[in-house]
């Protein structure tokens, strides 16, 4: 627990986004519930960061298509009756609709609708973190930076080359790291003092002093023109009057000589690239650090199996089975099956997917519960693939099967 050092710390994980750019992976599930790395969900990374950092009081603010996410958190993140209590929980917080029948109308409104939870917990500091990025960081180091600098608000800042920063919301700081301006997707991004050619971009992770949060959330709620978003509406108004600090994410240190990692997997291309990062030698995202585990639900699946197959640079989850196939630079999720003569390259195969004989797949994402017939070819003719599947940035996505209604014609 961090209470002795930093007062009462409460984590609020924003998990209510639609994830429209990640369609069709978000057709039936919330973006934080999208499977990742063969056995995880995206939200597991945010929650693992908090728990590994000693933060055990966490609310997950959910909204759209939340059933899958709700079930996953209940299965994977239950501390059990021995620990569960006022200071040990990972709980779900849907839209409260206390002031009218409405969903969350933005990240700030999501916090506003749950301010009573902050009051009941009697929080001193609130961590407002994104649930839809793949990242590894020691949150306590950011918290220590926040307290040592006596900040009202601290924002996690990711360093990118200035020539690439125009696609992001950029942060301008002075020599001390104090934020002096926010610029949304600027043509000429502000450079970091002393680091020419590099720019800070916001990671969407914030630490607020409670009084500061209550004040700005209430003001935003009653504002006439606002989208109720921290990055767009609240923070840009505060840097001139309050002390906002940028925490340099690149300074974060993990045990076992591990390195921090962050990637916004909001697009299919970024989602696929993050999976390919997992397959690199000495991967930049290390999921094998025993002192910084990525936690998730454990199932009683059997070990992975391959029989007379050629498998190269692959990540394979429990229960995956390969029979006489060639698999290269791919991720095989739980309980998938690939049969004789098939070739799979640079692809992501979802949970319980069945790939028949003599199939050829290249740069394909096959979502869970699909069955691919014998002889299917995907990824070699994108124009033809686009007639049957969704194609984005040269990657073909086979959506999870929908519900097929059986109509009784006699009625």
GROMACS .gro file of C-alpha atoms in nm:
model
  411
    1UNK     CA    1   0.000   0.000   0.000
    2UNK     CA    2   0.116   0.353  -0.081
    3UNK     CA    3  -0.098   0.534   0.175
    4UNK     CA    4   0.184   0.605   0.421
    5UNK     CA    5   0.394   0.782   0.156
    6UNK     CA    6   0.134   0.953  -0.059
    7UNK     CA    7  -0.190   0.963   0.139
    8UNK     CA    8  -0.494   0.774   0.018
    9UNK     CA    9  -0.445   0.697  -0.352
   10UNK     CA   10  -0.734   0.586  -0.573
   11UNK     CA   11  -0.702   0.454  -0.928
   12UNK     CA   12  -0.970   0.542  -1.183
   13UNK     CA   13  -0.920   0.347  -1.508
   14UNK     CA   14  -1.106   0.488  -1.807
   15UNK     CA   15  -1.244   0.184  -1.990
   16UNK     CA   16  -1.557   0.321  -2.159
   17UNK     CA   17  -1.431   0.413  -2.506
   18UNK     CA   18  -1.596   0.281  -2.823
   19UNK     CA   19  -1.270   0.205  -3.002
   20UNK     CA   20  -1.419   0.279  -3.344
   21UNK     CA   21  -1.081   0.287  -3.521
   22UNK     CA   22  -1.019  -0.068  -3.400
   23UNK     CA   23  -1.328  -0.207  -3.571
   24UNK     CA   24  -1.419  -0.487  -3.630
   25UNK     CA   25  -1.226  -0.603  -3.319
   26UNK     CA   26  -1.464  -0.381  -3.120
   27UNK     CA   27  -1.781  -0.495  -3.296
   28UNK     CA   28  -1.898  -0.699  -2.997
   29UNK     CA   29  -1.668  -0.581  -2.717
   30UNK     CA   30  -1.523  -0.267  -2.561
   31UNK     CA   31  -1.175  -0.168  -2.676
   32UNK     CA   32  -1.011  -0.246  -2.337
   33UNK     CA   33  -1.158  -0.598  -2.363
   34UNK     CA   34  -0.997  -0.671  -2.701
   35UNK     CA   35  -0.767  -0.976  -2.671
   36UNK     CA   36  -0.395  -0.913  -2.692
   37UNK     CA   37  -0.084  -1.129  -2.699
   38UNK     CA   38  -0.257  -1.465  -2.713
   39UNK     CA   39  -0.403  -1.468  -2.361
   40UNK     CA   40  -0.444  -1.112  -2.228
   41UNK     CA   41  -0.693  -0.830  -2.270
   42UNK     CA   42  -0.574  -0.475  -2.335
   43UNK     CA   43  -0.695  -0.357  -1.994
   44UNK     CA   44  -0.468  -0.611  -1.820
   45UNK     CA   45  -0.169  -0.386  -1.888
   46UNK     CA   46  -0.314  -0.079  -1.714
   47UNK     CA   47  -0.434  -0.285  -1.417
   48UNK     CA   48  -0.106  -0.477  -1.391
   49UNK     CA   49   0.086  -0.148  -1.382
   50UNK     CA   50  -0.122  -0.028  -1.090
   51UNK     CA   51  -0.116  -0.351  -0.890
   52UNK     CA   52   0.257  -0.404  -0.952
   53UNK     CA   53   0.309  -0.047  -0.828
   54UNK     CA   54   0.127  -0.116  -0.500
   55UNK     CA   55  -0.204   0.046  -0.593
   56UNK     CA   56  -0.485  -0.186  -0.488
   57UNK     CA   57  -0.787   0.047  -0.486
   58UNK     CA   58  -0.912   0.070  -0.842
   59UNK     CA   59  -1.237   0.151  -1.019
   60UNK     CA   60  -1.282   0.063  -1.387
   61UNK     CA   61  -1.522   0.305  -1.555
   62UNK     CA   62  -1.705   0.107  -1.824
   63UNK     CA   63  -1.971   0.190  -2.081
   64UNK     CA   64  -2.004   0.061  -2.440
   65UNK     CA   65  -2.035  -0.313  -2.515
   66UNK     CA   66  -1.915  -0.386  -2.164
   67UNK     CA   67  -2.030  -0.744  -2.104
   68UNK     CA   68  -1.704  -0.906  -2.213
   69UNK     CA   69  -1.503  -0.653  -2.013
   70UNK     CA   70  -1.723  -0.696  -1.707
   71UNK     CA   71  -1.681  -1.075  -1.715
   72UNK     CA   72  -1.304  -1.052  -1.762
   73UNK     CA   73  -1.252  -0.818  -1.467
   74UNK     CA   74  -1.472  -1.036  -1.245
   75UNK     CA   75  -1.270  -1.346  -1.335
   76UNK     CA   76  -0.919  -1.202  -1.348
   77UNK     CA   77  -0.912  -0.920  -1.093
   78UNK     CA   78  -1.092  -1.049  -0.785
   79UNK     CA   79  -0.865  -1.018  -0.482
   80UNK     CA   80  -1.073  -1.273  -0.291
   81UNK     CA   81  -1.252  -1.248   0.041
   82UNK     CA   82  -0.933  -1.263   0.249
   83UNK     CA   83  -0.805  -0.934   0.106
   84UNK     CA   84  -1.116  -0.768  -0.028
   85UNK     CA   85  -1.218  -0.460   0.163
   86UNK     CA   86  -1.221  -0.083   0.161
   87UNK     CA   87  -0.862  -0.061   0.034
   88UNK     CA   88  -0.832  -0.377  -0.177
   89UNK     CA   89  -1.059  -0.393  -0.480
   90UNK     CA   90  -1.083  -0.374  -0.856
   91UNK     CA   91  -1.446  -0.282  -0.916
   92UNK     CA   92  -1.667  -0.188  -1.209
   93UNK     CA   93  -1.827   0.158  -1.227
   94UNK     CA   94  -2.084   0.202  -1.507
   95UNK     CA   95  -2.249   0.532  -1.594
   96UNK     CA   96  -2.435   0.628  -1.275
   97UNK     CA   97  -2.703   0.848  -1.442
   98UNK     CA   98  -2.750   1.023  -1.109
   99UNK     CA   99  -2.836   1.355  -1.275
  100UNK     CA  100  -3.032   1.221  -1.570
  101UNK     CA  101  -3.052   0.926  -1.805
  102UNK     CA  102  -2.731   0.974  -2.002
  103UNK     CA  103  -2.411   0.787  -2.075
  104UNK     CA  104  -2.063   0.921  -2.005
  105UNK     CA  105  -2.022   1.223  -2.232
  106UNK     CA  106  -1.642   1.237  -2.217
  107UNK     CA  107  -1.351   1.139  -1.996
  108UNK     CA  108  -1.415   1.424  -1.755
  109UNK     CA  109  -1.787   1.347  -1.734
  110UNK     CA  110  -1.702   0.984  -1.652
  111UNK     CA  111  -1.517   1.109  -1.345
  112UNK     CA  112  -1.794   1.358  -1.261
  113UNK     CA  113  -2.057   1.084  -1.257
  114UNK     CA  114  -1.842   0.887  -1.011
  115UNK     CA  115  -1.722   1.164  -0.780
  116UNK     CA  116  -1.915   1.006  -0.495
  117UNK     CA  117  -1.678   0.707  -0.513
  118UNK     CA  118  -1.384   0.941  -0.459
  119UNK     CA  119  -1.563   1.098  -0.163
  120UNK     CA  120  -1.652   0.763  -0.006
  121UNK     CA  121  -1.294   0.640  -0.046
  122UNK     CA  122  -1.169   0.967   0.104
  123UNK     CA  123  -0.896   0.992  -0.158
  124UNK     CA  124  -0.611   1.240  -0.133
  125UNK     CA  125  -0.482   1.180  -0.485
  126UNK     CA  126  -0.652   1.027  -0.785
  127UNK     CA  127  -0.483   0.843  -1.071
  128UNK     CA  128  -0.683   0.876  -1.393
  129UNK     CA  129  -0.532   0.628  -1.639
  130UNK     CA  130  -0.625   0.497  -1.982
  131UNK     CA  131  -0.733   0.134  -2.017
  132UNK     CA  132  -0.689   0.112  -2.392
  133UNK     CA  133  -0.311   0.137  -2.441
  134UNK     CA  134  -0.042  -0.129  -2.421
  135UNK     CA  135   0.209  -0.001  -2.171
  136UNK     CA  136   0.439  -0.095  -1.885
  137UNK     CA  137   0.535   0.159  -1.620
  138UNK     CA  138   0.597   0.188  -1.249
  139UNK     CA  139   0.318   0.425  -1.146
  140UNK     CA  140   0.474   0.492  -0.805
  141UNK     CA  141   0.767   0.672  -0.973
  142UNK     CA  142   0.522   0.909  -1.142
  143UNK     CA  143   0.343   0.954  -0.809
  144UNK     CA  144   0.671   1.038  -0.634
  145UNK     CA  145   0.750   1.293  -0.907
  146UNK     CA  146   0.406   1.448  -0.858
  147UNK     CA  147   0.447   1.480  -0.481
  148UNK     CA  148   0.810   1.596  -0.488
  149UNK     CA  149   0.720   1.875  -0.732
  150UNK     CA  150   0.411   1.973  -0.531
  151UNK     CA  151   0.208   1.958  -0.849
  152UNK     CA  152  -0.165   2.013  -0.878
  153UNK     CA  153  -0.175   1.782  -1.178
  154UNK     CA  154   0.089   1.559  -1.337
  155UNK     CA  155   0.060   1.428  -1.692
  156UNK     CA  156   0.256   1.130  -1.825
  157UNK     CA  157   0.452   1.246  -2.130
  158UNK     CA  158   0.589   1.023  -2.404
  159UNK     CA  159   0.892   1.138  -2.603
  160UNK     CA  160   0.859   1.122  -2.984
  161UNK     CA  161   1.064   1.274  -3.266
  162UNK     CA  162   0.924   1.620  -3.339
  163UNK     CA  163   0.871   1.532  -3.705
  164UNK     CA  164   0.621   1.263  -3.592
  165UNK     CA  165   0.450   1.462  -3.317
  166UNK     CA  166   0.199   1.644  -3.539
  167UNK     CA  167  -0.036   1.346  -3.509
  168UNK     CA  168  -0.064   1.391  -3.130
  169UNK     CA  169  -0.165   1.638  -2.866
  170UNK     CA  170   0.167   1.798  -2.774
  171UNK     CA  171   0.289   1.937  -2.442
  172UNK     CA  172   0.515   2.242  -2.415
  173UNK     CA  173   0.726   2.262  -2.100
  174UNK     CA  174   0.988   2.491  -1.949
  175UNK     CA  175   1.330   2.380  -1.825
  176UNK     CA  176   1.183   2.245  -1.498
  177UNK     CA  177   0.921   2.026  -1.668
  178UNK     CA  178   0.637   2.262  -1.583
  179UNK     CA  179   0.370   2.267  -1.853
  180UNK     CA  180   0.328   2.606  -2.020
  181UNK     CA  181   0.110   2.515  -2.317
  182UNK     CA  182  -0.095   2.244  -2.489
  183UNK     CA  183  -0.102   2.223  -2.868
  184UNK     CA  184  -0.337   1.984  -3.050
  185UNK     CA  185  -0.174   1.827  -3.359
  186UNK     CA  186   0.047   2.128  -3.439
  187UNK     CA  187   0.226   2.181  -3.770
  188UNK     CA  188   0.539   2.278  -3.574
  189UNK     CA  189   0.547   2.073  -3.250
  190UNK     CA  190   0.718   2.233  -2.949
  191UNK     CA  191   1.055   2.079  -2.867
  192UNK     CA  192   1.166   1.962  -2.522
  193UNK     CA  193   1.412   2.212  -2.366
  194UNK     CA  194   1.763   2.072  -2.400
  195UNK     CA  195   1.645   1.796  -2.639
  196UNK     CA  196   1.622   1.945  -2.986
  197UNK     CA  197   1.426   1.735  -3.233
  198UNK     CA  198   1.205   1.573  -2.968
  199UNK     CA  199   0.858   1.652  -2.834
  200UNK     CA  200   0.640   1.548  -2.541
  201UNK     CA  201   0.298   1.401  -2.628
  202UNK     CA  202   0.031   1.321  -2.373
  203UNK     CA  203  -0.023   0.955  -2.285
  204UNK     CA  204  -0.367   1.025  -2.135
  205UNK     CA  205  -0.250   0.928  -1.784
  206UNK     CA  206  -0.301   1.187  -1.509
  207UNK     CA  207  -0.249   1.235  -1.135
  208UNK     CA  208  -0.475   1.490  -0.967
  209UNK     CA  209  -0.481   1.638  -0.622
  210UNK     CA  210  -0.833   1.575  -0.500
  211UNK     CA  211  -0.928   1.940  -0.442
  212UNK     CA  212  -0.800   2.031  -0.787
  213UNK     CA  213  -0.997   1.749  -0.950
  214UNK     CA  214  -1.322   1.837  -0.771
  215UNK     CA  215  -1.291   2.201  -0.872
  216UNK     CA  216  -1.217   2.154  -1.241
  217UNK     CA  217  -1.464   1.867  -1.288
  218UNK     CA  218  -1.750   2.070  -1.143
  219UNK     CA  219  -1.661   2.378  -1.350
  220UNK     CA  220  -1.648   2.167  -1.666
  221UNK     CA  221  -1.984   2.006  -1.587
  222UNK     CA  222  -2.160   2.343  -1.584
  223UNK     CA  223  -1.967   2.495  -1.874
  224UNK     CA  224  -2.178   2.584  -2.178
  225UNK     CA  225  -1.931   2.480  -2.450
  226UNK     CA  226  -1.736   2.168  -2.362
  227UNK     CA  227  -1.689   1.811  -2.482
  228UNK     CA  228  -1.611   1.709  -2.121
  229UNK     CA  229  -1.266   1.583  -2.217
  230UNK     CA  230  -0.955   1.624  -2.002
  231UNK     CA  231  -0.717   1.672  -2.292
  232UNK     CA  232  -0.936   1.905  -2.499
  233UNK     CA  233  -1.127   2.107  -2.241
  234UNK     CA  234  -0.995   2.091  -1.886
  235UNK     CA  235  -0.615   2.079  -1.893
  236UNK     CA  236  -0.558   2.355  -2.153
  237UNK     CA  237  -0.744   2.599  -1.923
  238UNK     CA  238  -0.533   2.524  -1.616
  239UNK     CA  239  -0.164   2.551  -1.709
  240UNK     CA  240  -0.164   2.930  -1.670
  241UNK     CA  241  -0.302   2.931  -1.314
  242UNK     CA  242  -0.220   2.589  -1.167
  243UNK     CA  243   0.099   2.387  -1.143
  244UNK     CA  244   0.089   2.119  -1.410
  245UNK     CA  245   0.397   1.900  -1.448
  246UNK     CA  246   0.500   1.666  -1.729
  247UNK     CA  247   0.637   1.332  -1.613
  248UNK     CA  248   0.896   1.206  -1.862
  249UNK     CA  249   0.791   0.845  -1.925
  250UNK     CA  250   1.136   0.758  -2.061
  251UNK     CA  251   1.282   0.804  -1.711
  252UNK     CA  252   1.067   0.523  -1.571
  253UNK     CA  253   1.269   0.227  -1.444
  254UNK     CA  254   1.141  -0.130  -1.411
  255UNK     CA  255   1.305  -0.419  -1.222
  256UNK     CA  256   1.529  -0.677  -1.391
  257UNK     CA  257   1.672  -0.414  -1.629
  258UNK     CA  258   1.333  -0.402  -1.801
  259UNK     CA  259   1.236  -0.102  -2.012
  260UNK     CA  260   0.913   0.100  -2.008
  261UNK     CA  261   0.688   0.057  -2.311
  262UNK     CA  262   0.388   0.247  -2.444
  263UNK     CA  263   0.184   0.214  -2.762
  264UNK     CA  264  -0.157   0.350  -2.844
  265UNK     CA  265  -0.320   0.049  -3.012
  266UNK     CA  266  -0.618   0.251  -3.128
  267UNK     CA  267  -0.581   0.149  -3.493
  268UNK     CA  268  -0.555  -0.190  -3.660
  269UNK     CA  269  -0.205  -0.104  -3.785
  270UNK     CA  270  -0.082  -0.012  -3.435
  271UNK     CA  271  -0.255  -0.318  -3.287
  272UNK     CA  272  -0.079  -0.546  -3.537
  273UNK     CA  273   0.256  -0.367  -3.487
  274UNK     CA  274   0.236  -0.414  -3.109
  275UNK     CA  275   0.190  -0.788  -3.164
  276UNK     CA  276   0.490  -0.795  -3.396
  277UNK     CA  277   0.688  -0.617  -3.121
  278UNK     CA  278   0.616  -0.917  -2.898
  279UNK     CA  279   0.790  -1.144  -3.149
  280UNK     CA  280   1.115  -0.950  -3.177
  281UNK     CA  281   1.434  -1.088  -3.019
  282UNK     CA  282   1.468  -0.908  -2.685
  283UNK     CA  283   1.125  -0.761  -2.738
  284UNK     CA  284   1.072  -0.396  -2.637
  285UNK     CA  285   0.764  -0.515  -2.449
  286UNK     CA  286   0.885  -0.781  -2.208
  287UNK     CA  287   0.601  -1.000  -2.081
  288UNK     CA  288   0.844  -1.245  -1.919
  289UNK     CA  289   0.968  -1.028  -1.631
  290UNK     CA  290   0.882  -1.222  -1.312
  291UNK     CA  291   0.910  -0.904  -1.106
  292UNK     CA  292   0.668  -0.714  -1.330
  293UNK     CA  293   0.413  -0.971  -1.449
  294UNK     CA  294   0.124  -0.889  -1.679
  295UNK     CA  295  -0.161  -1.039  -1.483
  296UNK     CA  296  -0.474  -1.193  -1.629
  297UNK     CA  297  -0.725  -1.472  -1.572
  298UNK     CA  298  -0.584  -1.826  -1.569
  299UNK     CA  299  -0.775  -2.110  -1.731
  300UNK     CA  300  -0.718  -2.485  -1.700
  301UNK     CA  301  -0.614  -2.517  -2.063
  302UNK     CA  302  -0.367  -2.792  -2.165
  303UNK     CA  303  -0.014  -2.712  -2.287
  304UNK     CA  304   0.045  -2.595  -2.644
  305UNK     CA  305   0.110  -2.877  -2.893
  306UNK     CA  306   0.273  -2.903  -3.233
  307UNK     CA  307   0.305  -3.219  -3.441
  308UNK     CA  308   0.546  -3.238  -3.734
  309UNK     CA  309   0.520  -2.863  -3.791
  310UNK     CA  310   0.761  -2.581  -3.874
  311UNK     CA  311   0.715  -2.297  -3.626
  312UNK     CA  312   0.941  -1.990  -3.633
  313UNK     CA  313   0.937  -1.682  -3.406
  314UNK     CA  314   0.587  -1.736  -3.270
  315UNK     CA  315   0.403  -1.666  -2.947
  316UNK     CA  316   0.175  -1.953  -2.854
  317UNK     CA  317  -0.081  -1.961  -2.576
  318UNK     CA  318  -0.212  -2.259  -2.382
  319UNK     CA  319  -0.417  -2.512  -2.571
  320UNK     CA  320  -0.300  -2.401  -2.916
  321UNK     CA  321  -0.243  -2.697  -3.152
  322UNK     CA  322  -0.054  -2.709  -3.481
  323UNK     CA  323  -0.057  -3.022  -3.699
  324UNK     CA  324   0.178  -3.038  -3.997
  325UNK     CA  325   0.163  -2.664  -4.070
  326UNK     CA  326   0.414  -2.382  -4.123
  327UNK     CA  327   0.381  -2.088  -3.887
  328UNK     CA  328   0.610  -1.783  -3.902
  329UNK     CA  329   0.611  -1.463  -3.692
  330UNK     CA  330   0.258  -1.508  -3.564
  331UNK     CA  331   0.061  -1.504  -3.239
  332UNK     CA  332  -0.155  -1.808  -3.162
  333UNK     CA  333  -0.418  -1.753  -2.896
  334UNK     CA  334  -0.570  -1.997  -2.652
  335UNK     CA  335  -0.719  -2.318  -2.792
  336UNK     CA  336  -0.674  -2.235  -3.159
  337UNK     CA  337  -0.609  -2.518  -3.405
  338UNK     CA  338  -0.419  -2.517  -3.738
  339UNK     CA  339  -0.432  -2.825  -3.957
  340UNK     CA  340  -0.206  -2.997  -4.211
  341UNK     CA  341  -0.061  -2.812  -4.506
  342UNK     CA  342  -0.157  -2.464  -4.388
  343UNK     CA  343   0.083  -2.168  -4.391
  344UNK     CA  344   0.042  -1.872  -4.156
  345UNK     CA  345   0.272  -1.570  -4.163
  346UNK     CA  346   0.273  -1.244  -3.961
  347UNK     CA  347  -0.079  -1.311  -3.840
  348UNK     CA  348  -0.279  -1.298  -3.517
  349UNK     CA  349  -0.499  -1.604  -3.459
  350UNK     CA  350  -0.772  -1.557  -3.199
  351UNK     CA  351  -0.906  -1.779  -2.924
  352UNK     CA  352  -1.086  -2.098  -3.035
  353UNK     CA  353  -1.015  -2.031  -3.403
  354UNK     CA  354  -1.004  -2.338  -3.629
  355UNK     CA  355  -0.796  -2.316  -3.948
  356UNK     CA  356  -0.853  -2.601  -4.190
  357UNK     CA  357  -0.611  -2.785  -4.416
  358UNK     CA  358  -0.400  -2.621  -4.690
  359UNK     CA  359  -0.490  -2.263  -4.599
  360UNK     CA  360  -0.258  -1.969  -4.669
  361UNK     CA  361  -0.277  -1.664  -4.443
  362UNK     CA  362  -0.049  -1.360  -4.450
  363UNK     CA  363  -0.089  -1.046  -4.238
  364UNK     CA  364  -0.431  -1.155  -4.118
  365UNK     CA  365  -0.609  -1.098  -3.788
  366UNK     CA  366  -0.866  -1.370  -3.727
  367UNK     CA  367  -1.087  -1.280  -3.432
  368UNK     CA  368  -1.211  -1.541  -3.185
  369UNK     CA  369  -1.442  -1.835  -3.264
  370UNK     CA  370  -1.394  -1.829  -3.642
  371UNK     CA  371  -1.365  -2.146  -3.849
  372UNK     CA  372  -1.161  -2.110  -4.168
  373UNK     CA  373  -1.249  -2.372  -4.435
  374UNK     CA  374  -0.990  -2.593  -4.604
  375UNK     CA  375  -0.799  -2.426  -4.885
  376UNK     CA  376  -0.880  -2.067  -4.785
  377UNK     CA  377  -0.633  -1.801  -4.901
  378UNK     CA  378  -0.631  -1.460  -4.727
  379UNK     CA  379  -0.380  -1.178  -4.745
  380UNK     CA  380  -0.240  -1.237  -5.095
  381UNK     CA  381  -0.499  -1.040  -5.297
  382UNK     CA  382  -0.628  -0.748  -5.091
  383UNK     CA  383  -0.880  -0.637  -5.353
  384UNK     CA  384  -1.039  -0.981  -5.347
  385UNK     CA  385  -1.017  -0.998  -4.966
  386UNK     CA  386  -1.199  -0.665  -4.938
  387UNK     CA  387  -1.508  -0.827  -5.092
  388UNK     CA  388  -1.541  -1.063  -4.795
  389UNK     CA  389  -1.349  -0.907  -4.506
  390UNK     CA  390  -1.234  -0.573  -4.372
  391UNK     CA  391  -0.893  -0.455  -4.497
  392UNK     CA  392  -0.701  -0.177  -4.322
  393UNK     CA  393  -0.342  -0.065  -4.390
  394UNK     CA  394  -0.265  -0.387  -4.575
  395UNK     CA  395  -0.398  -0.606  -4.293
  396UNK     CA  396  -0.705  -0.827  -4.336
  397UNK     CA  397  -0.939  -0.869  -4.039
  398UNK     CA  398  -1.184  -1.157  -4.011
  399UNK     CA  399  -1.447  -1.038  -3.765
  400UNK     CA  400  -1.578  -1.253  -3.482
  401UNK     CA  401  -1.894  -1.438  -3.598
  402UNK     CA  402  -2.220  -1.269  -3.509
  403UNK     CA  403  -2.542  -1.416  -3.386
  404UNK     CA  404  -2.738  -1.611  -3.646
  405UNK     CA  405  -3.110  -1.599  -3.579
  406UNK     CA  406  -3.315  -1.906  -3.659
  407UNK     CA  407  -3.659  -1.806  -3.785
  408UNK     CA  408  -3.947  -2.048  -3.756
  409UNK     CA  409  -4.132  -2.004  -4.086
  410UNK     CA  410  -4.438  -2.186  -3.952
  411UNK     CA  411  -4.516  -1.899  -3.718
   0.00000   0.00000   0.00000
